[in-house]
Tab-separated table of C-alpha atoms in Angstrom:
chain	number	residue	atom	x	y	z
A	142	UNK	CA	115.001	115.431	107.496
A	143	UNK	CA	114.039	118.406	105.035
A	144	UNK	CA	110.245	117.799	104.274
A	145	UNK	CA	110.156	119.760	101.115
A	146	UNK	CA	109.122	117.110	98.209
A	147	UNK	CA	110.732	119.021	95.896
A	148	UNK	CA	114.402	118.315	94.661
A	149	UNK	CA	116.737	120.631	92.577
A	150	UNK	CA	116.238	120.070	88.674
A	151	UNK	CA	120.053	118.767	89.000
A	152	UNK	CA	119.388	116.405	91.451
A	153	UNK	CA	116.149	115.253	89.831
A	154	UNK	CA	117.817	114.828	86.765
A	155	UNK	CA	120.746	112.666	87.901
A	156	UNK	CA	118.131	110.017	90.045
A	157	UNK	CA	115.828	109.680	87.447
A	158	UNK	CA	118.722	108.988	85.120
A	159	UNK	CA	120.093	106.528	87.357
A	160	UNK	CA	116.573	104.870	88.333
A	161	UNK	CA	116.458	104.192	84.582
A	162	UNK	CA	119.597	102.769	84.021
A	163	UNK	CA	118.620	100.002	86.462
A	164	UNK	CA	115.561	99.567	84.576
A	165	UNK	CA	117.712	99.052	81.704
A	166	UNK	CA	119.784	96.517	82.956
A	167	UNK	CA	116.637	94.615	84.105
A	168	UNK	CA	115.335	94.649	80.631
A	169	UNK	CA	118.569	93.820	79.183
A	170	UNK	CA	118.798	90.752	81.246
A	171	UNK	CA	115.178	89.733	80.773
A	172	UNK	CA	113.818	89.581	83.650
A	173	UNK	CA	111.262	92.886	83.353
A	174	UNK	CA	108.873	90.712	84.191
A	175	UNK	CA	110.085	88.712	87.048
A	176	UNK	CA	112.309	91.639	88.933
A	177	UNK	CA	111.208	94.131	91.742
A	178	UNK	CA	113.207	96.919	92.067
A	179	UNK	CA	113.656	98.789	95.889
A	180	UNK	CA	114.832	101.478	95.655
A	181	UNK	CA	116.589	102.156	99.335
A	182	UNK	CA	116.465	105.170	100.179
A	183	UNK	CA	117.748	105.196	103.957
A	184	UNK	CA	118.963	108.654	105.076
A	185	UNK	CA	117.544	110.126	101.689
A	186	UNK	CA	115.304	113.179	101.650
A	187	UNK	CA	112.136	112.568	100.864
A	188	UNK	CA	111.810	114.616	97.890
A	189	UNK	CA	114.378	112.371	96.328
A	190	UNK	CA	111.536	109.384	97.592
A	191	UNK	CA	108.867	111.720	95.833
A	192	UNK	CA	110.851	112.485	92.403
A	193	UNK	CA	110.889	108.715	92.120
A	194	UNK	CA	107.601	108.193	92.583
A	195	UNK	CA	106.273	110.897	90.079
A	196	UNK	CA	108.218	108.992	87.599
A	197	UNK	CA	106.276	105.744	88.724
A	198	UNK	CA	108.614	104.050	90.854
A	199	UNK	CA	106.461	102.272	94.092
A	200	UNK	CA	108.811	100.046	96.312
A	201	UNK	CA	111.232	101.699	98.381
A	202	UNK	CA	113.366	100.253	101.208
A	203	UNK	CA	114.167	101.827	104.624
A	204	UNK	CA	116.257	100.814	107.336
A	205	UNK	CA	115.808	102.474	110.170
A	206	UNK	CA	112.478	102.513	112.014
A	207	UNK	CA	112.111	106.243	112.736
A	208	UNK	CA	112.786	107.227	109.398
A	209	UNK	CA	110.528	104.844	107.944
A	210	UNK	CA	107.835	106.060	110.178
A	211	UNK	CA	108.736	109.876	109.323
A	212	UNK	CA	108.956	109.026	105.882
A	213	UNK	CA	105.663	106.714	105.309
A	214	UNK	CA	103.539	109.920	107.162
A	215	UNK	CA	104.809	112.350	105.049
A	216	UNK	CA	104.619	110.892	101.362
A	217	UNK	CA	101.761	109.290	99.388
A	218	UNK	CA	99.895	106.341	101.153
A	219	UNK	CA	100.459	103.930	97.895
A	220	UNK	CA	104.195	103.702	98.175
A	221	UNK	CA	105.348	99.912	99.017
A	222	UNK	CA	107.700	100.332	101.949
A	223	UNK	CA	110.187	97.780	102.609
A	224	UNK	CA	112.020	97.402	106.015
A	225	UNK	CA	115.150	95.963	105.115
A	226	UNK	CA	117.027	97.308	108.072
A	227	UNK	CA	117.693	94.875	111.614
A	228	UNK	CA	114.652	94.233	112.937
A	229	UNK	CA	114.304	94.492	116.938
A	230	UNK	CA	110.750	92.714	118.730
A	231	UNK	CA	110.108	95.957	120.698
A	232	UNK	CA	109.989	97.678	117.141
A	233	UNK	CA	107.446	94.865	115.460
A	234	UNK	CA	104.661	96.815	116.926
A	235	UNK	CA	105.295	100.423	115.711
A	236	UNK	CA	106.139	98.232	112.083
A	237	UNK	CA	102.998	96.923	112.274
A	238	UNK	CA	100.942	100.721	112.447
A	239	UNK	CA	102.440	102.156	109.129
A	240	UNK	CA	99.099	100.740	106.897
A	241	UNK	CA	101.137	101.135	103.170
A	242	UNK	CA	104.104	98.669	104.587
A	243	UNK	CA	104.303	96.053	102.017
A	244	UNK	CA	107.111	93.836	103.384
A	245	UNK	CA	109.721	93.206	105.910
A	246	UNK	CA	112.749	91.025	104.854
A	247	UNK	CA	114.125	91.049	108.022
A	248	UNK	CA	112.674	88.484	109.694
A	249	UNK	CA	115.078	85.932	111.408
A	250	UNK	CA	113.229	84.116	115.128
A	251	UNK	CA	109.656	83.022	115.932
A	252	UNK	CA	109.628	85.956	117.910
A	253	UNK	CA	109.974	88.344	115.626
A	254	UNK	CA	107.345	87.060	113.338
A	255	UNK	CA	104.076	86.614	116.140
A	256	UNK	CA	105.007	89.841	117.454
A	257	UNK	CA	104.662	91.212	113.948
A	258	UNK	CA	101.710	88.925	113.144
A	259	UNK	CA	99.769	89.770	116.228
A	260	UNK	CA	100.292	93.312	115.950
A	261	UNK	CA	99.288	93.303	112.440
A	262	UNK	CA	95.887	91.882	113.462
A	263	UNK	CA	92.386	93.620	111.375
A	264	UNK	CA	94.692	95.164	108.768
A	265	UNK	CA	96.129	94.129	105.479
A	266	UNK	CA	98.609	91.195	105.188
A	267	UNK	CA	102.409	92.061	105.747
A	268	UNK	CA	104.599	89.755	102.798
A	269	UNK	CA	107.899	88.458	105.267
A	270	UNK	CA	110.953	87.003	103.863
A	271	UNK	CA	113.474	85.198	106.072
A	272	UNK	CA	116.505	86.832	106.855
A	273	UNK	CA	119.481	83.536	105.437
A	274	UNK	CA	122.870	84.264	106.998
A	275	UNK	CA	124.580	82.432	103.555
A	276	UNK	CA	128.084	83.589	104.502
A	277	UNK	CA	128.669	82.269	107.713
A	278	UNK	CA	129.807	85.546	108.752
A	279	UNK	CA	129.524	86.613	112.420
A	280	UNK	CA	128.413	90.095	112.086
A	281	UNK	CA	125.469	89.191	109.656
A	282	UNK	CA	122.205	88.591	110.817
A	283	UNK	CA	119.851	85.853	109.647
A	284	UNK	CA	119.678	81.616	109.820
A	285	UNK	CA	121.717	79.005	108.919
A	286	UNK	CA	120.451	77.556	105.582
A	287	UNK	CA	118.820	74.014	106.293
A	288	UNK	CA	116.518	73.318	108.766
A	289	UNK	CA	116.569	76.320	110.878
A	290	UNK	CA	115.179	78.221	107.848
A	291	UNK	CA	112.342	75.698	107.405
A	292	UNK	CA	111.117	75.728	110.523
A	293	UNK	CA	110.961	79.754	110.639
A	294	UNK	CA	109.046	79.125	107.513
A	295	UNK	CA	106.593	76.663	109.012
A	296	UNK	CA	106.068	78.500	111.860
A	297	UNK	CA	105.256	81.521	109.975
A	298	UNK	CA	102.829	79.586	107.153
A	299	UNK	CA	100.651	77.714	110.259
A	300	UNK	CA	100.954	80.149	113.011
A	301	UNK	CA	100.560	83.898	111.740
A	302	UNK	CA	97.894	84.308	109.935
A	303	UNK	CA	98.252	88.342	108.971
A	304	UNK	CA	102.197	87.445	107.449
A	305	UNK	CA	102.564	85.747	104.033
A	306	UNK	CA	105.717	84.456	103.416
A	307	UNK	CA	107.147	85.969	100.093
A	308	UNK	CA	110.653	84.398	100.421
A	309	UNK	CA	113.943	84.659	101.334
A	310	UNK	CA	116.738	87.059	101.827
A	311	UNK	CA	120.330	87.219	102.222
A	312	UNK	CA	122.636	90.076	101.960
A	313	UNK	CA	126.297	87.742	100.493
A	314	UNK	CA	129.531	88.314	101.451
A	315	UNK	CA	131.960	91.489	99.722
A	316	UNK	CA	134.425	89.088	98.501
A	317	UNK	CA	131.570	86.682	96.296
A	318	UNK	CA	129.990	89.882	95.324
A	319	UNK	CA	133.018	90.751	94.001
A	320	UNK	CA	133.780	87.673	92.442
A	321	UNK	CA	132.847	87.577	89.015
A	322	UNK	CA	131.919	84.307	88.893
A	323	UNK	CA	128.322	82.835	90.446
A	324	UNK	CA	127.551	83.618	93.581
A	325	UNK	CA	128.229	81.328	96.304
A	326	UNK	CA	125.882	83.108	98.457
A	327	UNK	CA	123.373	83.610	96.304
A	328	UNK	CA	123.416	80.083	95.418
A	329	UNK	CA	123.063	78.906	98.638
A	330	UNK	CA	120.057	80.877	99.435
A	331	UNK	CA	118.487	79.390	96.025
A	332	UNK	CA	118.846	76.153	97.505
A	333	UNK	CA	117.361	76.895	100.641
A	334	UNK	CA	114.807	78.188	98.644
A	335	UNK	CA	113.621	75.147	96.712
A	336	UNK	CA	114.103	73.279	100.111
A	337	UNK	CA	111.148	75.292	102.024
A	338	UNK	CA	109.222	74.684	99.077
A	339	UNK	CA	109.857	71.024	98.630
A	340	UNK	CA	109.405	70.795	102.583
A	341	UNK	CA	106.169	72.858	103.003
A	342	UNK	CA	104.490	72.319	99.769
A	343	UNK	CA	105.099	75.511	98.348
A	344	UNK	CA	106.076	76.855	94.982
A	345	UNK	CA	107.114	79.912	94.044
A	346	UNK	CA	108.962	81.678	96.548
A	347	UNK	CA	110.634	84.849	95.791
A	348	UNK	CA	114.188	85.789	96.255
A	349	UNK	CA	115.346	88.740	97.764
A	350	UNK	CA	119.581	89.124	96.504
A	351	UNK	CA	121.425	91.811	94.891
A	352	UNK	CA	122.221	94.837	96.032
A	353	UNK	CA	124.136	98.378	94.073
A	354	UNK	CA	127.203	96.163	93.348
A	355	UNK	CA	125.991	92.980	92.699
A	356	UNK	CA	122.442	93.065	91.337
A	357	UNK	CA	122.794	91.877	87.576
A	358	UNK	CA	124.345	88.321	89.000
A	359	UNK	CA	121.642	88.488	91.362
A	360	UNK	CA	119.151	88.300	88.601
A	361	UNK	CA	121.261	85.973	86.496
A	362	UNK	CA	121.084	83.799	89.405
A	363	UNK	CA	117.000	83.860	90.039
A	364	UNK	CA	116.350	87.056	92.275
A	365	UNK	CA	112.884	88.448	91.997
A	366	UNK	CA	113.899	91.267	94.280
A	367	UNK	CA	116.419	93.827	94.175
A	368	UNK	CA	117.317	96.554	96.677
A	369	UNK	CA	119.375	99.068	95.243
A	370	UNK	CA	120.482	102.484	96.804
A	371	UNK	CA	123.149	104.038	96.437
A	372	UNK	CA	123.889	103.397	92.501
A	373	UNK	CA	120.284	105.171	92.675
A	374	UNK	CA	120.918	107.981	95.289
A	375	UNK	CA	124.510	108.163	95.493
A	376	UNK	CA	126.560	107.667	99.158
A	377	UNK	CA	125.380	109.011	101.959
């Protein structure tokens, strides 16, 4: 990874163009207010991170734990790092060390979340969502919907006291994000949503759907959270 913070005036040009038509859409859809945009920017240079940022963009989303940590020493300390990527338990400690990480919405097993918690320990709070596997699909990670979900989240609300859980997050299926009709899976994880809450006593939880594709549904159907990359960066 280059680790000049400096893009082209092209190339700064077309992702601040792009970073704004997102904005747009939020604003257009009215949800300004209510919407958090990510902007993932796995296997990105970090001057494309840092042109962002001078235009006052904060959250960005990283997959891989390497480039995270690369990434988090190299540009300013008030960025909001997201781990979106698979989260492995021998990784929850090195997670844990980068002080400006502001989430992980990865999290899917008790595990995952005391290993996280304990390592986390004298520091700021880390905000966790819960990884919901709303397709059914084999190769995605996450819970079932239901009661697996609300136990994660009960177990994370008594038992680690340096996570606070934000929400939940699902990554839906390529066919319903085609669809252009509402989103099964994004429905689904609304439910399980308002089920935590009703079962823990909670209000308020965010939701983490919508991705390049499929991110204005995903705010027409309640998302707080949107992690967009590569309408933003362009593929890989």
């Amino acid at each position: 990874m280059s680790t000049s913070l400096t893009s082209t005036p092209e190339r700064a040009a077309s992702l601040i163009e792009r970073i704004n038509s997102v904005k747009s859409n939020i604003q257009e859809l009215g949800a300004a207010s209510r919407t958090r945009l990510v902007a993932v920017s796995k296997f990105k240079q970090a001057s494309d991170i840092q042109t962002l940022y001078d235009q006052g963009q904060r959250h960005f989303g990283e997959n891989y734990m390497q480039e995270l940590t690369e990434k988090a020493n190299l540009l300013p300390k008030d960025i909001c790092w997201h781990f979106i990527g698979g989260l492995q338990s021998n990784k929850c400690k090195d997670l844990a060390a980068i002080e400006n990480i502001w989430a992980v919405e990865t999290i899917d097993s008790e595990k995952k979340a005391k290993k996280l918690d304990v390592a986390r320990a004298g520091k700021s709070k880390i905000n966790v969502f819960i990884q919901v596997n709303t397709s059914g699909e084999d190769q995605k990670s996450g819970l079932n919907p239901g009661a697996e979900t609300v136990k994660l989240a009960k177990f994370i609300e008594l038992e680690c006291p340096n996570l606070t859980l934000a929400g939940l997050m699902t990554i839906g299926s390529l066919k319903n994000s085609a669809s252009n009709e509402e989103n099964q899976d994004f429905k689904k994880l609304t439910e399980a949503k308002s089920l935590v809450e009703s079962e823990l006593g909670l209000s308020e939880l965010e939701l983490s759907i919508g991705m390049s594709s499929d991110y204005k549904e995903a705010i027409r159907q309640g998302s707080t959270n949107i992690r967009v990359g590569s309408y933003i960066f362009g593929a890989r």
